[in-house]
Coordinates of C-alpha atoms and ligand atoms in Angstrom, one line a residue:
M1 CA -50.4 -19.1 13.1
K2 CA -47.9 -19.5 15.6
N3 CA -46.3 -15.5 14.9
F4 CA -50.1 -14.0 14.7
K5 CA -49.7 -10.8 16.5
W6 CA -53.3 -10.7 17.1
P7 CA -51.7 -12.1 20.9
K8 CA -49.2 -9.2 20.8
H9 CA -52.7 -6.8 21.1
S10 CA -54.8 -9.3 22.6
V11 CA -54.8 -6.5 26.0
L12 CA -56.2 -3.7 23.3
I13 CA -58.8 -6.3 21.2
I14 CA -60.3 -7.5 24.9
A15 CA -61.1 -4.0 26.0
I16 CA -62.2 -2.7 23.5
I17 CA -65.0 -5.4 23.2
A18 CA -65.4 -5.6 27.2
T19 CA -66.0 -1.8 26.8
W20 CA -68.5 -1.9 23.5
I21 CA -70.8 -4.4 25.5
T22 CA -70.2 -2.6 28.5
T23 CA -71.5 0.5 27.0
Y24 CA -74.3 -0.7 24.6
I25 CA -75.6 -2.9 28.2
G26 CA -75.3 0.5 29.9
Y27 CA -77.2 2.1 27.2
K28 CA -80.5 -0.3 27.6
A29 CA -80.0 -0.5 31.5
S30 CA -79.5 2.6 32.3
F31 CA -81.2 5.0 28.7
N32 CA -85.1 4.9 28.3
M33 CA -83.4 5.8 23.9
K34 CA -87.2 5.3 22.4
I35 CA -85.9 2.6 19.2
D36 CA -88.8 2.9 16.4
N37 CA -87.1 0.2 14.1
M38 CA -84.5 -2.8 13.2
M39 CA -81.8 0.1 11.4
Q40 CA -81.6 2.1 15.2
E41 CA -81.2 0.2 16.9
F42 CA -77.6 -1.4 14.6
I43 CA -77.0 2.8 15.4
L44 CA -76.8 2.2 18.3
L45 CA -74.8 -1.1 18.6
M46 CA -71.6 -0.1 16.8
N47 CA -72.1 4.3 17.9
P48 CA -69.3 2.8 20.6
L49 CA -66.9 1.1 18.7
S50 CA -65.5 3.9 16.3
F51 CA -64.7 6.2 19.0
L52 CA -63.1 3.0 20.7
L53 CA -61.6 2.0 18.0
F54 CA -60.1 5.5 17.8
V55 CA -59.2 6.7 21.6
Y56 CA -57.9 3.2 22.4
G57 CA -56.4 2.6 18.8
I58 CA -53.9 5.3 20.0
A59 CA -52.4 2.6 22.3
L60 CA -50.3 1.2 18.9
F61 CA -48.3 4.1 18.8
I62 CA -47.2 3.3 21.9
K63 CA -44.0 1.0 22.4
S64 CA -43.9 0.1 25.7
T65 CA -46.2 -2.2 26.5
K66 CA -46.0 -1.7 30.6
R67 CA -47.3 2.3 29.5
R68 CA -49.0 0.4 26.6
N69 CA -51.8 -1.1 28.9
I70 CA -51.6 1.6 32.0
Y71 CA -53.0 3.5 28.9
I72 CA -56.1 0.6 27.7
F73 CA -56.6 0.6 31.1
T74 CA -57.2 4.4 32.0
I75 CA -59.2 4.5 28.9
S76 CA -60.8 2.3 29.9
M77 CA -62.2 4.1 33.3
L78 CA -62.6 7.5 31.6
T79 CA -64.8 5.5 29.2
S80 CA -67.0 3.5 32.7
I81 CA -66.3 6.9 34.7
V82 CA -68.0 8.7 31.9
M83 CA -71.1 6.3 31.6
F84 CA -71.5 5.4 35.2
S85 CA -71.7 9.5 35.9
N86 CA -74.6 9.5 32.7
A87 CA -76.9 7.1 33.8
V88 CA -76.9 8.4 38.2
F89 CA -77.2 12.1 35.9
Y90 CA -79.5 10.6 33.9
R91 CA -82.5 9.2 36.9
F92 CA -82.3 12.8 38.2
F93 CA -82.5 14.8 35.1
N94 CA -84.0 12.8 32.7
D95 CA -80.8 13.9 30.0
F96 CA -77.2 13.6 28.9
I97 CA -74.7 15.1 30.9
T98 CA -73.0 18.0 29.4
L99 CA -69.6 20.2 30.1
P100 CA -70.9 23.3 31.7
L101 CA -72.3 21.4 34.0
L102 CA -69.1 19.8 35.1
F103 CA -67.7 22.2 35.7
Q104 CA -70.8 23.7 38.1
T105 CA -69.2 22.2 41.4
S106 CA -70.3 24.7 43.4
N107 CA -73.4 22.9 42.3
F108 CA -72.2 19.5 43.2
N109 CA -72.6 20.1 47.0
D110 CA -76.6 20.2 46.5
L111 CA -76.3 18.2 44.3
S112 CA -75.0 15.7 45.6
S113 CA -78.0 14.2 48.6
S114 CA -79.9 13.5 44.5
I115 CA -76.9 12.2 43.3
T116 CA -76.5 9.8 45.9
A117 CA -79.6 9.0 45.8
N118 CA -79.8 7.8 42.5
M119 CA -76.1 5.6 42.9
N120 CA -77.3 2.0 42.9
L121 CA -74.8 -1.1 44.1
T122 CA -75.5 -2.8 40.2
D123 CA -73.9 0.7 38.9
I124 CA -70.5 -1.8 39.5
F125 CA -71.7 -2.6 36.5
F126 CA -70.2 0.5 34.4
F127 CA -67.3 -0.6 35.3
A128 CA -67.3 -4.2 34.2
D129 CA -64.8 -3.6 31.2
A130 CA -62.1 -1.9 33.6
I131 CA -61.7 -4.9 36.6
V132 CA -61.9 -7.2 32.5
V133 CA -59.0 -5.6 31.2
F134 CA -57.1 -5.1 34.8
L135 CA -57.5 -9.4 34.4
A136 CA -56.2 -9.8 30.8
I137 CA -53.1 -7.4 31.9
R138 CA -52.1 -9.2 34.4
L139 CA -53.5 -13.0 33.7
L140 CA -52.7 -12.9 29.8
P141 CA -48.7 -14.3 29.0
K142 CA -46.0 -11.0 27.4
S143 CA -46.3 -11.5 24.1
G144 CA -43.6 -11.1 22.1
K145 CA -42.0 -8.3 19.2
E146 CA -43.5 -7.5 16.1
T147 CA -41.6 -6.2 13.3
A148 CA -41.3 -2.9 12.5
Q149 CA -43.2 -3.3 9.0
N150 CA -45.6 -5.4 10.2
G151 CA -46.4 -2.4 13.0
I152 CA -47.0 0.3 10.4
V153 CA -49.6 -1.4 7.9
A154 CA -51.2 -3.1 11.4
R155 CA -52.2 0.0 11.8
K156 CA -53.2 1.3 8.8
L157 CA -55.7 -1.1 8.5
Y158 CA -56.7 -0.5 11.7
F159 CA -56.8 3.2 11.1
I160 CA -58.4 2.6 8.3
M161 CA -61.1 0.0 9.6
A162 CA -62.1 2.8 12.7
A163 CA -62.6 5.6 10.1
T164 CA -64.9 3.1 7.9
I165 CA -67.3 2.7 10.8
M166 CA -66.7 6.2 12.1
M167 CA -68.9 7.5 8.1
L168 CA -70.8 4.1 8.5
N169 CA -72.2 5.3 11.9
L170 CA -73.2 9.0 10.4
G171 CA -73.9 8.0 7.2
L172 CA -76.7 5.7 9.1
A173 CA -77.0 8.6 11.5
E174 CA -78.3 11.1 8.4
T175 CA -80.6 8.9 7.1
Q176 CA -82.7 7.8 10.6
R177 CA -81.9 12.1 11.2
P178 CA -81.3 14.2 8.8
Q179 CA -78.9 17.2 9.7
L180 CA -78.6 15.7 13.3
L181 CA -75.0 17.4 13.7
T182 CA -76.5 20.6 13.1
R183 CA -79.7 21.2 13.6
T184 CA -80.0 18.9 16.3
F185 CA -81.8 20.7 19.8
D186 CA -81.7 16.8 21.8
R187 CA -79.4 14.7 23.5
E188 CA -81.1 11.7 23.8
L189 CA -80.8 12.2 19.5
L190 CA -77.4 12.4 19.7
V191 CA -76.2 9.4 21.9
K192 CA -79.4 7.7 20.2
N193 CA -77.4 8.2 16.7
I194 CA -73.3 9.1 17.5
G195 CA -72.9 7.5 21.3
T196 CA -71.7 9.3 24.4
Y197 CA -68.5 8.7 23.8
N198 CA -68.8 11.3 20.2
Y199 CA -71.6 13.3 22.1
H200 CA -69.3 14.4 24.4
I201 CA -66.8 15.6 21.5
Y202 CA -69.5 17.0 20.1
D203 CA -70.9 19.1 23.3
V204 CA -66.8 20.5 23.3
F205 CA -67.1 21.5 19.7
I206 CA -69.9 23.8 20.8
Q207 CA -69.6 24.6 24.1
S208 CA -66.0 25.9 22.4
K209 CA -67.6 28.2 19.6
S210 CA -70.1 29.8 21.9
H211 CA -67.4 30.8 23.4
A212 CA -66.2 31.8 20.2
Q213 CA -68.8 33.1 19.2
R214 CA -69.7 36.7 22.2
A215 CA -65.8 37.1 21.7
L216 CA -66.6 37.5 16.9
A217 CA -70.5 39.8 17.8
D218 CA -70.1 42.7 16.9
G219 CA -73.4 44.3 16.8
S220 CA -74.3 43.2 12.9
E221 CA -76.7 41.0 13.7
L222 CA -79.1 42.3 16.1
V223 CA -81.0 44.3 13.3
E224 CA -81.8 40.7 12.0
V225 CA -83.2 40.1 15.7
E226 CA -84.9 42.9 16.5
N227 CA -86.8 43.0 13.4
Y228 CA -87.8 39.2 13.5
S229 CA -89.0 40.1 17.8
N230 CA -89.8 43.5 16.7
A231 CA -92.3 41.7 14.2
N232 CA -93.7 39.9 17.0
Y233 CA -94.9 42.4 19.5
A234 CA -98.2 42.7 20.7
A235 CA -99.7 45.8 21.8
P236 CA -101.4 45.7 24.6
N237 CA -105.1 45.5 25.7
P238 CA -106.4 48.3 26.9
E239 CA -108.9 47.4 28.9
M240 CA -105.8 45.3 30.8
F241 CA -103.4 47.5 29.4
G242 CA -101.9 49.7 33.9
I243 CA -104.3 47.7 35.7
A244 CA -102.2 47.1 38.5
K245 CA -100.2 50.2 37.9
D246 CA -98.1 50.8 40.9
R247 CA -99.3 47.3 42.9
N248 CA -96.8 45.6 44.5
I249 CA -96.0 42.1 42.7
I250 CA -96.0 38.7 44.7
A251 CA -94.3 36.2 41.5
V252 CA -94.6 32.8 42.5
S253 CA -92.6 29.9 41.6
L254 CA -94.5 26.9 42.4
E255 CA -91.7 24.2 41.9
S256 CA -92.5 21.1 39.2
L257 CA -96.1 21.8 39.6
Q258 CA -97.8 20.3 36.8
S259 CA -101.3 21.4 35.3
F260 CA -102.8 17.8 35.0
V261 CA -103.3 17.9 38.8
I262 CA -105.4 21.1 39.1
N263 CA -108.9 20.0 40.1
E264 CA -108.5 16.6 39.8
E265 CA -108.7 14.2 42.3
M266 CA -106.8 11.6 43.2
D267 CA -108.4 8.3 44.5
G268 CA -111.1 11.2 46.1
H269 CA -109.2 13.1 47.1
V270 CA -108.9 16.5 46.1
I271 CA -105.6 17.4 45.3
T272 CA -104.5 21.5 45.0
P273 CA -107.9 22.6 46.7
F274 CA -106.7 26.7 47.6
L275 CA -106.3 26.6 43.9
N276 CA -109.3 25.2 42.9
E277 CA -111.2 27.5 43.9
L278 CA -108.8 30.5 43.1
T279 CA -109.1 28.7 39.2
K280 CA -112.8 29.8 39.3
D281 CA -112.2 33.6 41.3
P282 CA -113.5 36.9 40.2
D283 CA -110.5 38.2 40.7
T284 CA -107.9 35.2 39.1
F285 CA -107.2 34.8 35.0
Y286 CA -106.3 30.9 34.8
F287 CA -104.4 29.9 32.1
S288 CA -105.3 26.6 31.2
D289 CA -102.9 26.4 28.9
F290 CA -99.8 27.2 29.9
Y291 CA -96.3 25.6 29.1
H292 CA -93.0 25.9 31.0
Q293 CA -90.4 26.4 28.1
T294 CA -87.4 25.4 30.6
G295 CA -84.0 23.1 29.7
L296 CA -81.7 20.8 31.6
G297 CA -81.8 24.5 34.1
K298 CA -85.3 24.0 35.0
T299 CA -85.5 26.3 37.6
S300 CA -83.7 28.6 37.0
D301 CA -84.4 27.8 33.9
S302 CA -88.1 29.2 34.4
E303 CA -87.2 32.9 36.1
F304 CA -84.8 33.4 32.9
L305 CA -87.6 32.9 30.4
L306 CA -89.2 35.0 33.3
E307 CA -87.7 37.3 33.3
T308 CA -86.7 37.9 29.9
S309 CA -88.3 36.2 27.6
L310 CA -85.7 34.5 26.0
Y311 CA -85.0 31.0 25.6
P312 CA -82.9 29.3 28.0
R313 CA -79.9 27.1 26.2
N314 CA -80.2 24.2 25.1
G315 CA -77.0 21.3 27.3
S316 CA -76.4 23.5 30.1
A317 CA -77.9 26.8 32.5
V318 CA -78.2 29.3 31.1
F319 CA -77.6 30.9 34.3
F320 CA -74.5 29.2 35.0
T321 CA -73.2 30.2 30.8
H322 CA -74.1 33.4 30.5
S323 CA -74.3 35.1 33.7
G324 CA -72.2 37.8 32.3
N325 CA -74.2 39.6 29.6
T326 CA -76.2 42.0 29.7
Y327 CA -79.9 41.7 29.7
N328 CA -83.4 43.6 29.7
S329 CA -84.9 41.9 32.1
L330 CA -88.1 42.8 33.9
S331 CA -86.4 43.7 37.8
K332 CA -84.3 46.5 35.2
R333 CA -87.9 47.6 33.5
L334 CA -89.9 47.5 37.3
G335 CA -86.7 49.0 39.2
E336 CA -87.0 52.0 36.1
N337 CA -90.5 52.2 37.1
G338 CA -89.1 52.4 41.4
Y339 CA -90.1 49.4 42.0
F340 CA -88.1 47.3 45.0
T341 CA -86.7 44.4 43.2
N342 CA -86.6 41.3 44.7
V343 CA -86.2 37.3 45.1
M344 CA -86.6 35.4 48.0
H345 CA -85.4 31.8 48.4
A346 CA -84.9 30.1 51.4
N347 CA -81.7 28.5 49.7
N348 CA -77.5 29.1 49.7
S349 CA -77.2 32.5 47.5
S350 CA -74.2 30.2 44.7
F351 CA -77.0 27.8 44.5
W352 CA -77.3 27.7 40.4
N353 CA -75.3 30.3 39.9
R354 CA -78.0 32.6 41.7
D355 CA -75.8 34.6 43.5
I356 CA -74.1 36.2 39.9
M357 CA -77.0 36.2 37.3
Y358 CA -79.2 37.9 39.2
N359 CA -76.7 40.9 39.8
A360 CA -76.6 40.8 36.0
L361 CA -80.7 40.6 35.8
N362 CA -81.1 44.0 38.0
I363 CA -82.0 42.3 40.8
K364 CA -81.7 44.4 43.4
K365 CA -82.2 42.4 46.6
F366 CA -81.7 37.9 47.2
Y367 CA -83.3 36.6 50.8
D368 CA -81.6 33.7 50.4
V369 CA -81.0 31.0 53.5
N370 CA -79.9 33.8 55.8
S371 CA -82.6 35.7 55.8
Y372 CA -84.7 33.0 57.3
T373 CA -85.3 31.2 60.6
I374 CA -85.0 27.6 60.4
N375 CA -86.0 26.0 62.9
E376 CA -85.7 22.4 64.3
G377 CA -88.3 20.4 61.9
D378 CA -88.7 23.5 59.0
A379 CA -86.3 22.2 56.8
V380 CA -87.5 18.4 54.4
N381 CA -85.8 17.4 51.2
W382 CA -84.3 20.0 49.8
G383 CA -84.4 23.2 52.7
M384 CA -86.5 25.4 54.2
K385 CA -90.2 23.6 54.3
D386 CA -93.0 25.6 52.1
I387 CA -94.8 26.9 54.7
P388 CA -92.4 28.8 56.9
F389 CA -90.9 30.1 53.6
V390 CA -94.2 32.0 52.8
E391 CA -94.5 33.0 56.3
Q392 CA -91.5 34.4 57.2
S393 CA -91.1 35.8 53.3
V394 CA -94.5 37.7 54.2
D395 CA -92.8 39.4 57.5
L396 CA -89.7 40.8 55.4
M397 CA -92.7 42.2 52.8
T398 CA -93.5 43.9 55.8
E399 CA -90.9 46.1 55.5
M400 CA -89.5 46.2 52.3
P401 CA -90.2 49.8 49.8
Q402 CA -93.0 49.8 48.0
P403 CA -93.8 49.3 45.2
F404 CA -92.3 46.2 45.2
Y405 CA -91.4 43.1 43.4
S406 CA -90.6 39.8 45.2
R407 CA -90.2 36.8 43.5
L408 CA -90.6 33.3 46.2
I409 CA -89.2 30.3 45.0
T410 CA -91.5 27.5 47.0
L411 CA -88.5 24.6 46.7
T412 CA -90.4 21.9 48.7
N413 CA -92.4 20.2 46.3
H414 CA -89.2 19.2 44.5
Y415 CA -88.3 15.6 43.8
P416 CA -88.3 13.2 44.9
F417 CA -91.2 15.2 46.3
V418 CA -90.5 13.9 50.6
L419 CA -92.7 15.3 53.6
D420 CA -92.3 14.7 57.6
E421 CA -95.5 12.6 58.6
E422 CA -97.3 16.3 59.9
D423 CA -97.4 17.9 55.9
M424 CA -99.0 14.4 54.8
L425 CA -102.2 16.4 53.8
I426 CA -104.2 13.1 51.4
P427 CA -102.5 9.2 51.0
K428 CA -99.4 8.0 48.9
Y429 CA -101.0 7.2 45.1
D430 CA -100.6 3.1 44.7
S431 CA -98.4 2.8 41.6
N432 CA -95.3 1.2 40.5
S433 CA -93.2 4.9 40.8
R434 CA -92.9 6.3 44.1
T435 CA -92.4 9.1 43.0
L436 CA -95.3 9.7 41.5
N437 CA -96.5 8.4 44.9
N438 CA -95.1 11.0 46.7
Y439 CA -96.0 14.7 44.4
F440 CA -99.6 14.6 45.0
Q441 CA -99.3 14.3 48.6
S442 CA -96.0 17.3 48.1
V443 CA -98.5 18.7 45.8
R444 CA -101.2 18.7 48.5
Y445 CA -99.1 20.4 50.9
M446 CA -97.4 22.8 48.6
D447 CA -101.8 23.9 47.6
E448 CA -101.7 24.9 52.2
A449 CA -98.5 27.4 51.5
I450 CA -99.9 29.3 48.8
K451 CA -103.3 28.8 51.2
I452 CA -100.9 30.9 54.5
L453 CA -99.6 33.1 51.8
F454 CA -102.8 34.5 51.0
D455 CA -104.2 34.8 54.1
D456 CA -100.4 36.2 55.8
L457 CA -100.7 38.8 52.9
K458 CA -104.4 39.7 53.8
E459 CA -103.6 39.6 57.4
K460 CA -100.2 42.3 56.8
G461 CA -102.7 44.0 54.7
L462 CA -100.2 43.9 51.8
Y463 CA -103.2 41.9 49.6
D464 CA -105.2 44.6 48.7
N465 CA -101.9 46.8 46.8
S466 CA -100.4 43.4 45.3
I467 CA -100.9 41.6 42.5
I468 CA -100.3 37.9 42.9
V469 CA -98.1 35.2 40.0
M470 CA -97.9 32.2 40.1
Y471 CA -96.3 29.5 37.2
G472 CA -95.1 26.3 37.7
D473 CA -91.5 25.8 36.6
H474 CA -91.0 22.9 34.9
Y475 CA -92.1 19.5 34.7
G476 CA -92.2 16.9 38.2
I477 CA -93.1 13.4 37.1
S478 CA -90.3 13.1 34.1
E479 CA -91.1 10.8 31.3
N480 CA -90.0 7.7 33.2
H481 CA -92.8 7.9 34.9
N482 CA -95.4 7.1 32.4
K483 CA -96.3 3.8 33.1
A484 CA -97.8 5.6 36.7
M485 CA -98.9 8.4 34.9
G486 CA -100.4 5.9 32.4
M487 CA -102.3 4.2 35.5
Y488 CA -103.3 7.7 36.7
L489 CA -104.8 9.0 33.7
D490 CA -105.7 6.5 33.2
K491 CA -104.7 5.7 29.4
E492 CA -101.3 4.9 27.5
I493 CA -99.2 8.4 27.6
T494 CA -98.3 8.9 24.0
S495 CA -95.7 11.1 23.0
F496 CA -98.2 13.6 22.2
D497 CA -99.1 13.3 25.6
N498 CA -96.5 13.8 27.4
V499 CA -96.2 17.1 25.5
K500 CA -99.3 17.7 26.8
L501 CA -98.6 17.2 29.7
Q502 CA -96.4 20.1 30.1
K503 CA -98.7 22.6 30.6
V504 CA -98.1 25.0 34.5
P505 CA -100.7 26.6 36.3
L506 CA -100.6 30.0 35.4
F507 CA -102.3 32.4 37.9
I508 CA -102.0 35.6 37.7
H509 CA -104.2 37.3 40.3
I510 CA -105.7 41.1 40.6
P511 CA -107.6 41.7 44.1
G512 CA -111.0 43.8 43.1
S513 CA -109.8 43.3 39.1
E514 CA -113.6 41.1 39.2
K515 CA -112.5 40.4 35.3
G516 CA -111.2 37.1 35.9
E517 CA -111.9 34.7 34.2
V518 CA -110.3 30.8 32.3
I519 CA -108.4 31.3 29.5
D520 CA -107.2 28.4 27.4
D521 CA -105.5 30.3 25.2
V522 CA -102.3 28.7 24.3
A523 CA -99.2 30.8 25.7
G524 CA -95.7 29.7 27.2
Q525 CA -93.3 31.3 30.7
L526 CA -91.9 33.5 27.7
D527 CA -95.0 35.9 27.5
L528 CA -94.8 36.2 31.4
R529 CA -92.3 39.6 31.2
P530 CA -94.0 41.4 27.8
T531 CA -97.6 40.5 29.5
L532 CA -96.8 41.3 33.2
L533 CA -95.3 45.1 32.4
H534 CA -98.3 45.3 30.3
L535 CA -100.7 45.1 33.5
M536 CA -98.4 47.7 35.2
G537 CA -98.9 50.2 32.5
I538 CA -95.2 49.6 31.1
D539 CA -94.8 49.2 27.4
T540 CA -92.3 46.7 26.3
K541 CA -92.6 48.1 22.5
G542 CA -88.7 48.1 21.0
D543 CA -87.4 46.2 23.9
M544 CA -85.9 42.3 22.1
Q545 CA -88.3 40.0 23.5
L546 CA -89.0 36.6 22.1
G547 CA -92.7 36.4 24.3
A548 CA -95.9 38.1 23.9
D549 CA -98.5 40.0 25.9
M550 CA -101.3 37.2 26.6
F551 CA -104.5 40.0 27.1
S552 CA -103.0 41.2 23.8
P553 CA -105.7 40.6 20.5
D554 CA -102.7 40.2 18.6
H555 CA -101.0 37.5 21.7
E556 CA -100.3 34.4 18.6
E557 CA -101.2 30.9 20.0
F558 CA -97.8 29.5 19.6
V559 CA -95.2 28.0 22.3
V560 CA -91.7 26.9 21.2
F561 CA -90.2 24.4 23.6
R562 CA -86.6 24.4 24.0
D563 CA -86.2 21.3 22.7
G564 CA -87.8 21.7 19.8
R565 CA -91.3 20.9 19.9
F566 CA -94.2 22.9 19.9
V567 CA -97.8 23.8 20.5
T568 CA -100.7 25.6 18.7
D569 CA -104.4 26.1 19.2
K570 CA -104.0 24.3 16.1
Y571 CA -101.1 21.7 15.9
V572 CA -99.1 19.7 18.2
Y573 CA -94.9 18.6 17.2
T574 CA -92.8 16.1 18.8
N575 CA -90.5 12.9 17.4
D576 CA -90.6 15.0 13.5
V577 CA -94.8 13.9 13.5
C578 CA -97.7 16.8 13.0
Y579 CA -100.8 16.6 15.1
D580 CA -104.4 17.8 15.6
T581 CA -104.4 19.4 19.0
N582 CA -107.5 18.4 20.3
T583 CA -108.0 15.2 18.3
G584 CA -104.7 14.2 18.5
E585 CA -104.1 11.6 15.7
E586 CA -101.5 12.4 12.6
V587 CA -102.5 15.2 10.7
E588 CA -100.3 13.6 6.9
G589 CA -100.4 17.1 5.4
L590 CA -97.4 19.3 5.8
E591 CA -99.4 22.1 8.3
C592 CA -96.4 21.9 10.7
E593 CA -93.8 23.1 8.1
P594 CA -94.3 26.7 8.9
Y595 CA -94.3 26.5 12.5
S596 CA -91.2 24.4 12.2
E597 CA -89.1 26.2 10.4
R598 CA -89.8 29.6 13.4
T599 CA -89.5 27.0 15.6
T600 CA -85.6 26.6 14.6
T601 CA -85.1 30.1 13.9
E602 CA -87.1 31.2 16.6
L603 CA -85.1 28.9 18.8
D604 CA -81.7 30.1 16.9
Y605 CA -82.2 33.7 17.3
S606 CA -82.3 33.9 21.1
D607 CA -79.0 31.8 21.5
M608 CA -77.7 34.7 19.4
I609 CA -79.0 36.8 21.7
I610 CA -77.5 35.2 24.8
N611 CA -74.3 33.5 23.2
G612 CA -73.3 36.9 21.8
D613 CA -74.4 38.6 24.7
L614 CA -76.0 40.6 21.6
L615 CA -77.9 42.9 24.5
R616 CA -75.0 45.3 25.7
F617 CA -74.3 46.0 22.2
K618 CA -78.5 48.0 22.6
E619 CA -77.5 49.4 26.0
E620 CA -74.2 51.3 24.1
E621 CA -76.7 52.2 21.3
K622 CA -79.4 53.3 24.3
E623 CA -76.0 55.2 25.8
K624 CA -75.8 56.9 22.9
D625 CA -79.3 57.9 23.0
Y626 CA -79.5 59.2 26.1
M627 CA -80.4 62.5 25.2
K628 CA -84.1 62.0 23.5
P629 CA -86.6 60.8 25.3
N630 CA -87.3 57.3 26.0
E631 CA -90.1 56.3 23.9
N632 CA -90.7 52.8 26.7
E633 CA -91.7 54.3 29.4
I634 CA -95.2 55.0 30.1
K635 CA -97.0 58.3 29.6
Ligands
GP9_1 C1 -83.3 25.1 44.3 C2 -84.9 24.1 43.1 C3 -84.8 23.7 42.7 O1 -82.2 25.9 44.3 O2 -84.4 26.2 42.4 O3 -84.6 23.9 41.8 P1 -83.9 22.4 39.7 O4 -83.7 21.5 40.2 O5 -85.7 22.2 40.2 O6 -84.2 23.0 38.5
MN2 MN1 -87.4 23.5 39.8

């Protein structure tokens, strides 16, 4: 054993083991991954190893000990940084980092407060492996030389072992989750099965693929997608078509508002008194089974859904990755019909790349932070408070040419839901989740802001000639707070409940219409574009869109989430299980199967349109046809 070659590579071995252990403990401590059985636990345990063996193994090709050690130390630092960043990101987004978001540095300034709020002192642990490696390099005795022949044999064996572990990992993952790499919409599954490091490599691969897709697309893909979209078209309900023709449209994005607070109380306190009244108002259509369909891009994704009736992208914010595309947006159609289209949001225009994306969406004007006066006490949390924001927005509306389409993006009810003392209209909730405790109070504040919005619109004479559309942009309380949510709802939260908790409120308020009602059809944000255009008397037949008019008798009750879960009027599908939507019981048969297939098709088609920038070809066609009368316009 005297001249055994281990000592020569003891730094390498220590590094592999240290990073392996740190990664695994990091997984367990930082990510809330659902492990169903021992095999999944085993896969989780082994998945960092194959990557680490390969990447650290490169050290075996480096002759100089000093350089080799530097290389090993660098890798241990890089893996630590990857894990650390993912952990911090996860606390905020409840998701893993994906490449495009990492390069979106323009976001970092604004995100930094949330990011720093999400760092813990214990995060130093992620660097434990680097510290161990550093100490090993410093303290271990320098080793002797080995023969070249031995080195080559050892290297071969080493890489055969690494490859075997990799194959074993992928094989086991395939048994747990068939088609993992070809069909997945869920980063958690990927990380769980192939590990964070391999996931990032996969992510790079996927992102470059979508870049290549645009270059390769030639428009021939259009026919298939168009056929699908046309088959989905739901002809307008004659009673509703044009009911709000030529009125102003005031759309309000209700930050992080979920439906579970509507018409409910928290410890005897009404949470949304104004919105509750509105659900009963004769001029309001309140959609009680309406779902958000956003992904990582959250608010920006909800904007995208509303404007384009396409799904946002998986694993990245489409506002960043495809802001150069051609879109046939809601704003574009309204603009063509004489509307002054604008967005009002008291934030930097570059945040979420809005300034660029709004051009692509044909939004004429962005009233950003520079359009508002933010006095002392007017800002909290992420920026301007909702009450002064809506007040000043209505003032700005009085100056606009009519009809206008203004989309207001509220902000106060944003994680971590902090308020100034004077804006706390109800007490905090009392649970183990500070987030949920604050949430009710901050929702209550938003409700007040909406009441003021309505009052001001009336006062400024804008109310009667407008319609007001308000929707929750995405969830506010992530699954990380299931325990506290369970306490509030007085039940244990299951994956089935998690789907139902993705409901967000939708109000379509048409002053003077007196047709209002509570509509409990299953619908989603994808349906907003055709619904609104039809209310304005603008038909959407022939538009490439994946949603359908919610007032149409042909509207199908089928909502697909960006991560592949779906809801119909009968079923809920999540985690590969089909549930009865009313009872929450598992459905034994294959009832969900056809919807499952359509889910994949629909998400794929949407990705095809976006990745291939296919709408540019439709525009070209239109230009060629410009002499012919346009059938899509209102007669
Ligand atoms: C900020 C607002 C919030 O401008 O869009 O974004 P979110 O974090 O909810 O996606
Ligand atoms: Mn939001």
